[in-house]
PDB file of C-alpha atoms in Angstrom:
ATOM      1  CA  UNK A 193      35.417  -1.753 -12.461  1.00 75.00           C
ATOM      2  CA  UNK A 194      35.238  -3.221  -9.189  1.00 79.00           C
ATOM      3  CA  UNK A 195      33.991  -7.029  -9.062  1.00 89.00           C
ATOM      4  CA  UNK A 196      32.830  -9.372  -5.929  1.00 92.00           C
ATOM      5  CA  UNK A 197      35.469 -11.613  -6.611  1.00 93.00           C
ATOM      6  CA  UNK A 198      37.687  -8.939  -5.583  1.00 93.00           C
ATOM      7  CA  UNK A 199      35.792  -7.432  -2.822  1.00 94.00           C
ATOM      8  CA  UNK A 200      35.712 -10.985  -1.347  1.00 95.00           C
ATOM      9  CA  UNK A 201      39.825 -11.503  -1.613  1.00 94.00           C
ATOM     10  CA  UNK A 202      40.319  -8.271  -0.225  1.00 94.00           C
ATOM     11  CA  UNK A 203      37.744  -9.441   2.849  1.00 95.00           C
ATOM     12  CA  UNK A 204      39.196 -12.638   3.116  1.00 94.00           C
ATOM     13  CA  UNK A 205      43.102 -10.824   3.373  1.00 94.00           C
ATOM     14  CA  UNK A 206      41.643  -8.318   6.262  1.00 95.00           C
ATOM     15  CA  UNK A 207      40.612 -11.970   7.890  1.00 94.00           C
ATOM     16  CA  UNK A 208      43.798 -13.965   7.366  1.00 94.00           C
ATOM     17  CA  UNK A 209      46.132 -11.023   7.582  1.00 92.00           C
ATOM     18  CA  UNK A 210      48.995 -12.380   5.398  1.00 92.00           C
ATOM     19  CA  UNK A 211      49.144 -12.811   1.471  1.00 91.00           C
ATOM     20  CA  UNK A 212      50.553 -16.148   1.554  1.00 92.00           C
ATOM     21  CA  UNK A 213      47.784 -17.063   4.338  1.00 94.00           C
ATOM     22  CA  UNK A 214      45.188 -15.841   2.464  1.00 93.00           C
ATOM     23  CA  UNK A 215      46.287 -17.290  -0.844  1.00 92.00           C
ATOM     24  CA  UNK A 216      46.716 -20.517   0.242  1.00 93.00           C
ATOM     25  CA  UNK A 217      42.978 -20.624   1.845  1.00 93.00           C
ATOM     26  CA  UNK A 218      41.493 -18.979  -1.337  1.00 93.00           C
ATOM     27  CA  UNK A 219      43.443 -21.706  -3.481  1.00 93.00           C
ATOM     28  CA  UNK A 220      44.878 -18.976  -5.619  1.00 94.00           C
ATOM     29  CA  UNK A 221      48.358 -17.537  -6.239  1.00 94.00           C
ATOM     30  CA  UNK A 222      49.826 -14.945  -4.216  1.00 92.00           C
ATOM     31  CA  UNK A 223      51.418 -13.198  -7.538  1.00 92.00           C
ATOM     32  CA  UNK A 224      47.159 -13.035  -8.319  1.00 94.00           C
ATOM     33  CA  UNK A 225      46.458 -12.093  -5.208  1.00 93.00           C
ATOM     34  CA  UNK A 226      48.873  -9.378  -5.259  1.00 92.00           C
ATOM     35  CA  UNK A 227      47.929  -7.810  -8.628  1.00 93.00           C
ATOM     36  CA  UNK A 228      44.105  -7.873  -7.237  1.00 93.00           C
ATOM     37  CA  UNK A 229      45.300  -5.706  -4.021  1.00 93.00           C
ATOM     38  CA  UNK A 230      47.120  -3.480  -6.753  1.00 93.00           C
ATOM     39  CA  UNK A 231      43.641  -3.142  -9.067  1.00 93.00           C
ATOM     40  CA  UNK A 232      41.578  -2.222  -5.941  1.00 94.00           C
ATOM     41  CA  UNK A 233      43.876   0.178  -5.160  1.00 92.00           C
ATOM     42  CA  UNK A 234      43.668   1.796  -8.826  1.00 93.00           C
ATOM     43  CA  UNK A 235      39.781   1.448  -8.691  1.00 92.00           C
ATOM     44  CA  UNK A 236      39.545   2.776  -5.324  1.00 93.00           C
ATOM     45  CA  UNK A 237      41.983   5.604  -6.546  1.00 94.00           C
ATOM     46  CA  UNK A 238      43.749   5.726  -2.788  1.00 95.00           C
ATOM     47  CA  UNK A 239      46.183   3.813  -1.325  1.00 95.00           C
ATOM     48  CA  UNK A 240      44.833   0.766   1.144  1.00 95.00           C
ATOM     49  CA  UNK A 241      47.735  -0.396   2.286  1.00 94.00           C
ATOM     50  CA  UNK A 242      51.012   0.364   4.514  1.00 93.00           C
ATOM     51  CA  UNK A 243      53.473  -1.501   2.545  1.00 89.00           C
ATOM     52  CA  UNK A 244      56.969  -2.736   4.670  1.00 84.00           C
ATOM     53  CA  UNK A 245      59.651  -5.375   3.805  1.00 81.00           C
ATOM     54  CA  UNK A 246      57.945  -8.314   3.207  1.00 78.00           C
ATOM     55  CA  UNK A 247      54.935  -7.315   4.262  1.00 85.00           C
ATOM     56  CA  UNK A 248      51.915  -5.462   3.844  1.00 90.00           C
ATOM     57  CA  UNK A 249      48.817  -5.141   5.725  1.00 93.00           C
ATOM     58  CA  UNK A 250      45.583  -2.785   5.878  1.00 95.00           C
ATOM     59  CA  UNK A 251      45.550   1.084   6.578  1.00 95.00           C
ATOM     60  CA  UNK A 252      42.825   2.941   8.139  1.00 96.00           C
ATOM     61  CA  UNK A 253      41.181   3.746   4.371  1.00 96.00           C
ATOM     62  CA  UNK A 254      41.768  -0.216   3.486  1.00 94.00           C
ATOM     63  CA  UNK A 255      39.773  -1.364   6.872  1.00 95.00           C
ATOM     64  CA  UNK A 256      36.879   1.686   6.143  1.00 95.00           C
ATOM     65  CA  UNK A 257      36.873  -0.055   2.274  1.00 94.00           C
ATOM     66  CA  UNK A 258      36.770  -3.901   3.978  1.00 95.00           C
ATOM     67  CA  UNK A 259      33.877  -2.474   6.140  1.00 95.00           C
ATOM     68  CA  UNK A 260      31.512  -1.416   2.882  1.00 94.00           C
ATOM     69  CA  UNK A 261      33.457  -4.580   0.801  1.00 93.00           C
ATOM     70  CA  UNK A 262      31.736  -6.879   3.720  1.00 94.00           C
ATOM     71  CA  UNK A 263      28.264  -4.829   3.270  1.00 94.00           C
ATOM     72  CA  UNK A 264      28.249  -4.905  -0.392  1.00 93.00           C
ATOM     73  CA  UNK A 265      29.428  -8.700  -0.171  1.00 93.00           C
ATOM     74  CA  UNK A 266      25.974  -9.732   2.167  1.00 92.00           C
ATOM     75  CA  UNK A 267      23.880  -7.774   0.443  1.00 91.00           C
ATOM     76  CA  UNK A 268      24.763  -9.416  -3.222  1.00 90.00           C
ATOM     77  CA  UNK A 269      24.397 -12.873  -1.087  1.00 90.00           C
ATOM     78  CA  UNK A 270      20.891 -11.590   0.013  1.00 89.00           C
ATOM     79  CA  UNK A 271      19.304 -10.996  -3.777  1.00 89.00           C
ATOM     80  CA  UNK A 272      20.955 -14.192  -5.016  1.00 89.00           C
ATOM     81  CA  UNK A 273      19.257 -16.129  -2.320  1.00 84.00           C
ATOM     82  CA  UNK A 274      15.569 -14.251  -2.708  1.00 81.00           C
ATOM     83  CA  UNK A 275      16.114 -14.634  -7.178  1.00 84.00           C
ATOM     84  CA  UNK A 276      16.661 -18.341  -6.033  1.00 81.00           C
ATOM     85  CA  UNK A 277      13.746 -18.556  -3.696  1.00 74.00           C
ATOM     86  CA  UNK A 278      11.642 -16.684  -5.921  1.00 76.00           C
ATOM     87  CA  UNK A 279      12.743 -19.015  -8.758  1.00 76.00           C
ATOM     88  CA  UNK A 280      11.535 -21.649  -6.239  1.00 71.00           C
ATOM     89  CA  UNK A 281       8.033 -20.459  -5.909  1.00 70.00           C
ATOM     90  CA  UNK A 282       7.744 -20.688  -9.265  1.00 74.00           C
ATOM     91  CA  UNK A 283       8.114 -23.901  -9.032  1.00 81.00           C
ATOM     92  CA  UNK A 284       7.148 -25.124  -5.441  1.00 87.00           C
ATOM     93  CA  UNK A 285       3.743 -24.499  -3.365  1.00 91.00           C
ATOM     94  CA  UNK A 286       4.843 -24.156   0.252  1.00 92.00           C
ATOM     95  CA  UNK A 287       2.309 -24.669   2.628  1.00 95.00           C
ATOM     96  CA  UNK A 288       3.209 -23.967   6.726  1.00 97.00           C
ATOM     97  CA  UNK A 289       0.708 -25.274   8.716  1.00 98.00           C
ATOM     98  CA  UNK A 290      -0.140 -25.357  12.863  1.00 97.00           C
ATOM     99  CA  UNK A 291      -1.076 -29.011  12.521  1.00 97.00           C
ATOM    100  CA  UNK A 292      -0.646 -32.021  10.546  1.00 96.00           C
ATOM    101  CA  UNK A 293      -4.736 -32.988   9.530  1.00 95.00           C
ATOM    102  CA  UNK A 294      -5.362 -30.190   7.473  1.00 94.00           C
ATOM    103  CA  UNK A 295      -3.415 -30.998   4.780  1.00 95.00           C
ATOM    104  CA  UNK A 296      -4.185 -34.412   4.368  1.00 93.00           C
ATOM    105  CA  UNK A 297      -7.028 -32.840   2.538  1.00 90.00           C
ATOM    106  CA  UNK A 298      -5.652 -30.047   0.932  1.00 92.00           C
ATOM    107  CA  UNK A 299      -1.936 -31.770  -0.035  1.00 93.00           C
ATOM    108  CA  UNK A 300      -3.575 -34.065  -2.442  1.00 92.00           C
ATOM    109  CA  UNK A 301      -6.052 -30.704  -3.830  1.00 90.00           C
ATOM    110  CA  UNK A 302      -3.047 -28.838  -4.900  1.00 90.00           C
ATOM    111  CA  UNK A 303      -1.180 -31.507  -6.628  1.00 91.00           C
ATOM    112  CA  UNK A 304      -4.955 -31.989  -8.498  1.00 89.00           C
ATOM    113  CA  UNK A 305      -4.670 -27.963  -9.467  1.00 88.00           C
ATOM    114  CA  UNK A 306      -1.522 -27.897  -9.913  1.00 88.00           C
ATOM    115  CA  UNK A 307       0.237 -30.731 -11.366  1.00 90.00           C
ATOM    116  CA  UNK A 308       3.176 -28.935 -12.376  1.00 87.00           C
ATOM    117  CA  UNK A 309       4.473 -27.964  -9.343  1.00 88.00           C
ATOM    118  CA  UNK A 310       6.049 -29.395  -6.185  1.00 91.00           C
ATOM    119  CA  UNK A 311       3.539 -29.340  -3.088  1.00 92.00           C
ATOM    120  CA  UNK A 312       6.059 -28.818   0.019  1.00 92.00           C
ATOM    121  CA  UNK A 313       4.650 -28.781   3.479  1.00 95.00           C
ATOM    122  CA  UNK A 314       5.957 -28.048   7.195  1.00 95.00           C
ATOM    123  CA  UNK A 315       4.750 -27.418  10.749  1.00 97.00           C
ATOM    124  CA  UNK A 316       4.786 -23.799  11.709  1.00 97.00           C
ATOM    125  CA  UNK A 317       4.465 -21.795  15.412  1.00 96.00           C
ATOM    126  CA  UNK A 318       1.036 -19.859  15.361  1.00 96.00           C
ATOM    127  CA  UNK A 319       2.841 -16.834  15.477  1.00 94.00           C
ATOM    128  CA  UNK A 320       4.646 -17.011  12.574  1.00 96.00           C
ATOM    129  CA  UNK A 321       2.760 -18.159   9.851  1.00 97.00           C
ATOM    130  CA  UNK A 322       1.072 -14.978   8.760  1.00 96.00           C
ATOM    131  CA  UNK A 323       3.518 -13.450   8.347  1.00 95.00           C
ATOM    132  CA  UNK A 324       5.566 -16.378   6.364  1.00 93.00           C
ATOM    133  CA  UNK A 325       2.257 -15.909   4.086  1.00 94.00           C
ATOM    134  CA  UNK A 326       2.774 -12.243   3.811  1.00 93.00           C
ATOM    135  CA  UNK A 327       6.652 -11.878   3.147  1.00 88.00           C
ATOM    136  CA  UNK A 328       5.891 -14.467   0.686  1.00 85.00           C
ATOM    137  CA  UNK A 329       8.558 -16.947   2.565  1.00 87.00           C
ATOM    138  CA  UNK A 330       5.373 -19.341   1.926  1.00 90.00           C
ATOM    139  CA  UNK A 331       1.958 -19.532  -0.426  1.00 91.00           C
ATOM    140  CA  UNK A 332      -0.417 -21.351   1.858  1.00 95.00           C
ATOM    141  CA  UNK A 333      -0.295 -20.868   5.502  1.00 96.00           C
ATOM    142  CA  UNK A 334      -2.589 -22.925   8.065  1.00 97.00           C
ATOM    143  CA  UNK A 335      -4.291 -20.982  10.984  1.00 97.00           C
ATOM    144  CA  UNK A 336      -6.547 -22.022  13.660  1.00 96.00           C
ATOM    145  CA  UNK A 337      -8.465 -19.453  13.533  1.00 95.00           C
ATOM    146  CA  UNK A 338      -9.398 -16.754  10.420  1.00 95.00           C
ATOM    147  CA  UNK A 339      -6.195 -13.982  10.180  1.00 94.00           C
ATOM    148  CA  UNK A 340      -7.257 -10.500  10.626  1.00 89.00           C
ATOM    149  CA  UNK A 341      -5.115  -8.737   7.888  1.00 90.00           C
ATOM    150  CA  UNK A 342      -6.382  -6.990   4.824  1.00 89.00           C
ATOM    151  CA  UNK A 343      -3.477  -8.002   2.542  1.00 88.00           C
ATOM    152  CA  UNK A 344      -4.529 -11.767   2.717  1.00 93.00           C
ATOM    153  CA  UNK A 345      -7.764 -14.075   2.129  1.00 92.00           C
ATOM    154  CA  UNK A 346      -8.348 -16.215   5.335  1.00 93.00           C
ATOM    155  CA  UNK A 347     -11.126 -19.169   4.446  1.00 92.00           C
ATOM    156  CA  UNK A 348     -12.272 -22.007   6.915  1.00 93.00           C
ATOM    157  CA  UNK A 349     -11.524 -25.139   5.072  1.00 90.00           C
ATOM    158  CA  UNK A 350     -11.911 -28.247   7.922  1.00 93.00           C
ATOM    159  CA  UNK A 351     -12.435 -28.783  11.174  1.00 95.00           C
ATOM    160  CA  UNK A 352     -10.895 -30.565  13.969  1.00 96.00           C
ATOM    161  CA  UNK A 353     -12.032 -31.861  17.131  1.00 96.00           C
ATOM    162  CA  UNK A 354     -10.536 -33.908  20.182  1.00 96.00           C
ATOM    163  CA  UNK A 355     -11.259 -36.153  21.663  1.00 96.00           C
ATOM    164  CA  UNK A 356      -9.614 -38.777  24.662  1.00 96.00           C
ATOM    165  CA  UNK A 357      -9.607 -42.429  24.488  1.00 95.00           C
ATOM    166  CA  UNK A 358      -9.607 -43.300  27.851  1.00 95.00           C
ATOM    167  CA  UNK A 359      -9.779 -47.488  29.156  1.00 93.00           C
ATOM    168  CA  UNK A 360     -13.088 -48.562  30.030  1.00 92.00           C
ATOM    169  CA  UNK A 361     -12.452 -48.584  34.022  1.00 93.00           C
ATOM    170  CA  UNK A 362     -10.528 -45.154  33.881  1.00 95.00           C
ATOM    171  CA  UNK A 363     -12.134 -42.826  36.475  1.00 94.00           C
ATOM    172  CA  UNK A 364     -13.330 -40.524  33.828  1.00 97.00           C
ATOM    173  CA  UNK A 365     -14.540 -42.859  31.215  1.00 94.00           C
ATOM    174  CA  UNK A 366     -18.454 -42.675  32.242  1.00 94.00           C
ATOM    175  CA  UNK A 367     -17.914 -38.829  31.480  1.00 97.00           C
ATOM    176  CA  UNK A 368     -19.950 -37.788  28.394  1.00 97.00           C
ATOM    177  CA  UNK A 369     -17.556 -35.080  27.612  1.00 97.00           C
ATOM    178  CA  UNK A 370     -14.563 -33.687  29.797  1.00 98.00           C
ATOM    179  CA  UNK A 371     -12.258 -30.852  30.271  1.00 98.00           C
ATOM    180  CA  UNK A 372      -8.437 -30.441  29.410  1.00 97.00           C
ATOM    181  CA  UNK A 373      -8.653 -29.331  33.472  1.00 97.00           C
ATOM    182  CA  UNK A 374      -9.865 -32.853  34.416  1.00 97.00           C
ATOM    183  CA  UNK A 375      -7.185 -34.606  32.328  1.00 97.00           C
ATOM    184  CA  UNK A 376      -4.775 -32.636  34.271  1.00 97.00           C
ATOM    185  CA  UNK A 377      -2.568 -34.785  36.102  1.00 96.00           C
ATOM    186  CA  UNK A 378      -3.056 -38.138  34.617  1.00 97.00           C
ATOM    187  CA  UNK A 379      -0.082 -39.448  32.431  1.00 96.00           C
ATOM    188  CA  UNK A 380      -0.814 -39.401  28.428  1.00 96.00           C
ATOM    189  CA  UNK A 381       0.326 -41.145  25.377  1.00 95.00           C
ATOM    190  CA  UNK A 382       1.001 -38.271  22.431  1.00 95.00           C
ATOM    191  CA  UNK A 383       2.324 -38.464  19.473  1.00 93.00           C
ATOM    192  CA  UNK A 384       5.389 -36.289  17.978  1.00 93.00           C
ATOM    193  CA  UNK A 385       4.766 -33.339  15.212  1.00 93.00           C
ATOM    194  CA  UNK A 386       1.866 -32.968  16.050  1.00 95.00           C
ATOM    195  CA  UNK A 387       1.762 -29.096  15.651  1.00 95.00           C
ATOM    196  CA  UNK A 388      -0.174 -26.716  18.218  1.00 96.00           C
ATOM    197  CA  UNK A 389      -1.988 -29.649  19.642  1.00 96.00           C
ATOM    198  CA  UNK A 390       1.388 -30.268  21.243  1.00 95.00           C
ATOM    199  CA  UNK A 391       1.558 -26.808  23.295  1.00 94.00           C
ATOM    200  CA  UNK A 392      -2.218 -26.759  24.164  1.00 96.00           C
ATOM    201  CA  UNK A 393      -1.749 -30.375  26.058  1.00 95.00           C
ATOM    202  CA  UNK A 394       1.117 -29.068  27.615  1.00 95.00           C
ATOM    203  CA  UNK A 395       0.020 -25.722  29.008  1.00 95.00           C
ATOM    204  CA  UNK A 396      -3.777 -27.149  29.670  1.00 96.00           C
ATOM    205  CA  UNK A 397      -2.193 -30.147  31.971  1.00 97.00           C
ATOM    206  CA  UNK A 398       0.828 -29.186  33.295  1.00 96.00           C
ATOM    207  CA  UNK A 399       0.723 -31.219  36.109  1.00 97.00           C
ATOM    208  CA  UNK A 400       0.749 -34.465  33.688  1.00 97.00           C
ATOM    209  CA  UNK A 401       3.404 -35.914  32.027  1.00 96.00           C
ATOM    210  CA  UNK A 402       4.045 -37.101  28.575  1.00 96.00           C
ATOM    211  CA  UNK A 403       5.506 -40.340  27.036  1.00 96.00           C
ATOM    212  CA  UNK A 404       6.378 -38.866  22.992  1.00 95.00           C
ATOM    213  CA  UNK A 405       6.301 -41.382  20.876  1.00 95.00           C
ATOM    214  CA  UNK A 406       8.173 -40.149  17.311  1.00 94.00           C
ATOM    215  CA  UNK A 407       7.281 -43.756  15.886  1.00 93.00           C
ATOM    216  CA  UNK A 408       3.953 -44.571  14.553  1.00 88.00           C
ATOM    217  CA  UNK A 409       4.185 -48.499  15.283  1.00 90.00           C
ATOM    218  CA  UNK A 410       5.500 -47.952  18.791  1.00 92.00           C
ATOM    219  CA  UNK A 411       2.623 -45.443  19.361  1.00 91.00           C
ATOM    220  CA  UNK A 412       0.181 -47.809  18.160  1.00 88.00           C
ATOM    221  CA  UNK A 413       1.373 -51.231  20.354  1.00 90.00           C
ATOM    222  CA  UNK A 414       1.565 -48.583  23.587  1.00 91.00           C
ATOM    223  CA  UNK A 415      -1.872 -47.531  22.706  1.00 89.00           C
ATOM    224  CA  UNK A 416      -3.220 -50.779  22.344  1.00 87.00           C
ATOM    225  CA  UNK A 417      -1.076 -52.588  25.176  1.00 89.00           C
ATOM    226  CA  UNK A 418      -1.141 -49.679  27.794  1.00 91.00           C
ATOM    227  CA  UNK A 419      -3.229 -48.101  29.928  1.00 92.00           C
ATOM    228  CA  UNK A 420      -2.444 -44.260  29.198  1.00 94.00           C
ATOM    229  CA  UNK A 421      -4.712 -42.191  28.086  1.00 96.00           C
ATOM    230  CA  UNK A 422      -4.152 -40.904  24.242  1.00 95.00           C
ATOM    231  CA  UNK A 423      -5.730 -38.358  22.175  1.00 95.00           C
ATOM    232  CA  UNK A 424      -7.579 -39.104  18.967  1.00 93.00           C
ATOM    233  CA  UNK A 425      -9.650 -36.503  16.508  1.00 94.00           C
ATOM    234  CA  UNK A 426     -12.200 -36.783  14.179  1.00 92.00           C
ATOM    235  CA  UNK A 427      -9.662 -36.735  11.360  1.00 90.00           C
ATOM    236  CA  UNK A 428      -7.407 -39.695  12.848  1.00 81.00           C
ATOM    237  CA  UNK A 429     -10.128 -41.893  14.224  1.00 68.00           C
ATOM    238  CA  UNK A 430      -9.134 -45.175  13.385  1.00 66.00           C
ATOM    239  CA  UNK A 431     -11.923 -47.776  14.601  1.00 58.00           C
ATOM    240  CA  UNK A 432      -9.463 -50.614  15.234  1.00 69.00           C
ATOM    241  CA  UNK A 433      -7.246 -48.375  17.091  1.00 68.00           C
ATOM    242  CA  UNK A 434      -9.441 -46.950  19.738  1.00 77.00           C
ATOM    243  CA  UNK A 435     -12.177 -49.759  19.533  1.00 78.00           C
ATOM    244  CA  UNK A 436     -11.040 -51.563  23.048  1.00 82.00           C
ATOM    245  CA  UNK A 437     -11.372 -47.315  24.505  1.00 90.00           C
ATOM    246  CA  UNK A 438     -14.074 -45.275  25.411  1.00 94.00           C
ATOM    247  CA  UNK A 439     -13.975 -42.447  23.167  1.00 94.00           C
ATOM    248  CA  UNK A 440     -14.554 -39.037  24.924  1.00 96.00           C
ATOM    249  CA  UNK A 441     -15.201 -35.556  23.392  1.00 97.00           C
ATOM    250  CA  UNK A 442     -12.840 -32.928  24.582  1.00 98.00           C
ATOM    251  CA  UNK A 443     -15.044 -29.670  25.413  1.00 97.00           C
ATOM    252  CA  UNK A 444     -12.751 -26.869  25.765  1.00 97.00           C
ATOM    253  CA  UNK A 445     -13.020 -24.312  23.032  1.00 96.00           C
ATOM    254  CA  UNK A 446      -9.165 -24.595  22.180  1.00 95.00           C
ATOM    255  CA  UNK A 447      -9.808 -28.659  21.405  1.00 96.00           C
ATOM    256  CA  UNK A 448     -12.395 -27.756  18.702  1.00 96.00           C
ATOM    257  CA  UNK A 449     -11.255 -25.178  15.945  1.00 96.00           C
ATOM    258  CA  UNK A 450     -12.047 -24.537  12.320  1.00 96.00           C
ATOM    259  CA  UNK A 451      -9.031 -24.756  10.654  1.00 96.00           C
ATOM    260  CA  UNK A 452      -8.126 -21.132   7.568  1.00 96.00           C
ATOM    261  CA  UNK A 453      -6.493 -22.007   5.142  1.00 94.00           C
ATOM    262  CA  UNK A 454      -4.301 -18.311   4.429  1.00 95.00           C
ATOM    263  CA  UNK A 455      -3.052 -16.494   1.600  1.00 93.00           C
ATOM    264  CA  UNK A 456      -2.034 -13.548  -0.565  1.00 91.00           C
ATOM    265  CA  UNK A 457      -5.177 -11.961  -1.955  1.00 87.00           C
ATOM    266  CA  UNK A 458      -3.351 -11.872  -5.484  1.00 83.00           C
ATOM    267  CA  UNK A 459      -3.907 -15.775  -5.694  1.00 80.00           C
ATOM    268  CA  UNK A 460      -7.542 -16.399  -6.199  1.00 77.00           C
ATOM    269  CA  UNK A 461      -7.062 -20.200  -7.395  1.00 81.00           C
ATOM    270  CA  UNK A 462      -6.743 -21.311  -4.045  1.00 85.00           C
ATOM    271  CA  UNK A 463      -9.780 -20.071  -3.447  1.00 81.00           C
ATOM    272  CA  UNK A 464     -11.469 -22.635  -5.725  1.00 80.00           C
ATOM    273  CA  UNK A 465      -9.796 -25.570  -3.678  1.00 83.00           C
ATOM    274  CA  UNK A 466     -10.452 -24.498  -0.127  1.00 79.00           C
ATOM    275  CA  UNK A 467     -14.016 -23.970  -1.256  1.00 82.00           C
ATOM    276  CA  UNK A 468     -14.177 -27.555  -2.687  1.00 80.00           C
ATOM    277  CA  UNK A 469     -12.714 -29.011   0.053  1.00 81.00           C
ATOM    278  CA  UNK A 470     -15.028 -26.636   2.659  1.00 77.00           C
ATOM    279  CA  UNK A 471     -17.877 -28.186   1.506  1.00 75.00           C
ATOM    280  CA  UNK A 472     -17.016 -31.486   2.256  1.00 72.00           C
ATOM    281  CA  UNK A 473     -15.556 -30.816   5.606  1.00 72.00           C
ATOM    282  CA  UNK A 474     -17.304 -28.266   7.331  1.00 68.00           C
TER     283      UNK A 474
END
């Protein structure tokens, strides 16, 4: 009976090309080494080798056999890593999200529900979080808008607008509202990890430029010392931290967005949280 241990010495040999070369980086014995060629041979029931003096290396039939060892060696690798990821989600609640606000709500829900398991978070591209949710590589996924798919539930849970804290003599800071089109141009403050707010400053004002500030302290002493413009929303508006600003609503459509929270339709008891915390933020 064949056995992966095997399968992967014979790999590693077709690799290394020598016995002693591929005993020594297996840490094993070439007399073991030898007798496991020998076995796969009788398994096999051909011969896999062309044997000289002193040497032996690989016929056509023992390269065809390292070809489906190599397959049958990545595919066992695959189902122990998805048994150990689904052991994982057993334990673990993954949530992938477009931006960080939403789940300073929903975060401390889960660990409420579900005080047994981990909560894990991460920022996600748009594009890829539905189907994270749907592959199951995640539980919760985070969408800016509701996900069109019948396999999953899609549920506005909080929304988000932005807004621009602009100094009081900045040229737009009588505006009662403004565009991402008339903050083109002028240099910003912004803040790192900040998800899909990120690529919508970027592509909205490409003619402006960005100092990224991956600290929150430094952030807070350039915002309070400088005069660049920054961007604030209504859930990170921190009085003392904009109150020398003028605080500006941001009007495009793409600034203001209900945030879904996303999942498979075979887990109703998020449904109960995103509800609860719906009603409070919407």
């Amino acid at each position: 009976m064949l056995n992966l241990s095997e399968l992967e010495q014979l790999s590693a040999f077709a690799r290394y090309g020598t016995l002693s070369k591929t005993a020594q980086e297996l840490h094993i014995s070439q007399p073991t080494l030898t007798r496991t060629m020998q076995h796969l041979e009788e398994e096999f029931g051909v011969s896999l080798f062309v044997r000289g003096k002193n040497c032996l290396a690989l016929n056509e039939t023992g390269k065809k056999a390292v070809e489906y060892a190599n397959s049958l060696l990545s595919d066992a690798s695959a189902v122990i890593d998805r048994v150990r990821q689904f052991d994982l989600s057993q334990r673990t609640i993954l949530i992938e999200s477009c931006a960080p606000a939403p789940l300073w709500s929903l975060l401390p829900a889960l660990s409420e529900q579900f005080p047994d398991k981990m909560i894990s978070s991460r920022l996600t591209d748009i594009p890829l979080i539905l189907n994270r949710v749907k592959d199951q590589t995640c539980e919760i996924g985070i969408l800016p808008y509701p996900a069109e798919d019948d396999d999953v539930a899609s549920v506005p849970f909080i929304r988000e607008e932005l807004s621009v804290c602009l100094p009081p003599d900045h040229d737009l800071s009588g505006c009662s509202s403004v565009t991402l089109e008339m903050l083109n141009g002028y240099n910003c403050l912004l803040k790192s990890d900040i998800g899909f707010w990120n690529d919508l400053c970027r592509q909205k004002m490409s003619a402006s430029r960005f100092l990224v500030q991956t600290d929150e302290f430094e952030f807070l002493e350039l915002a309070r010392t400088s005069t660049l413009p920054f961007f604030v929303t209504n859930l990170a508006l921190d009085v003392d931290f904009v109150k020398e600003r003028t605080v500006i609503p941001v009007s495009d459509p793409e600034a203001n967005v209900t945030f879904h929270m996303t999942f498979r339709k075979e887990n109703p008891d998020y449904l109960k949280i995103v509800q609860r915390i719906a009603r409070n933020n919407i």
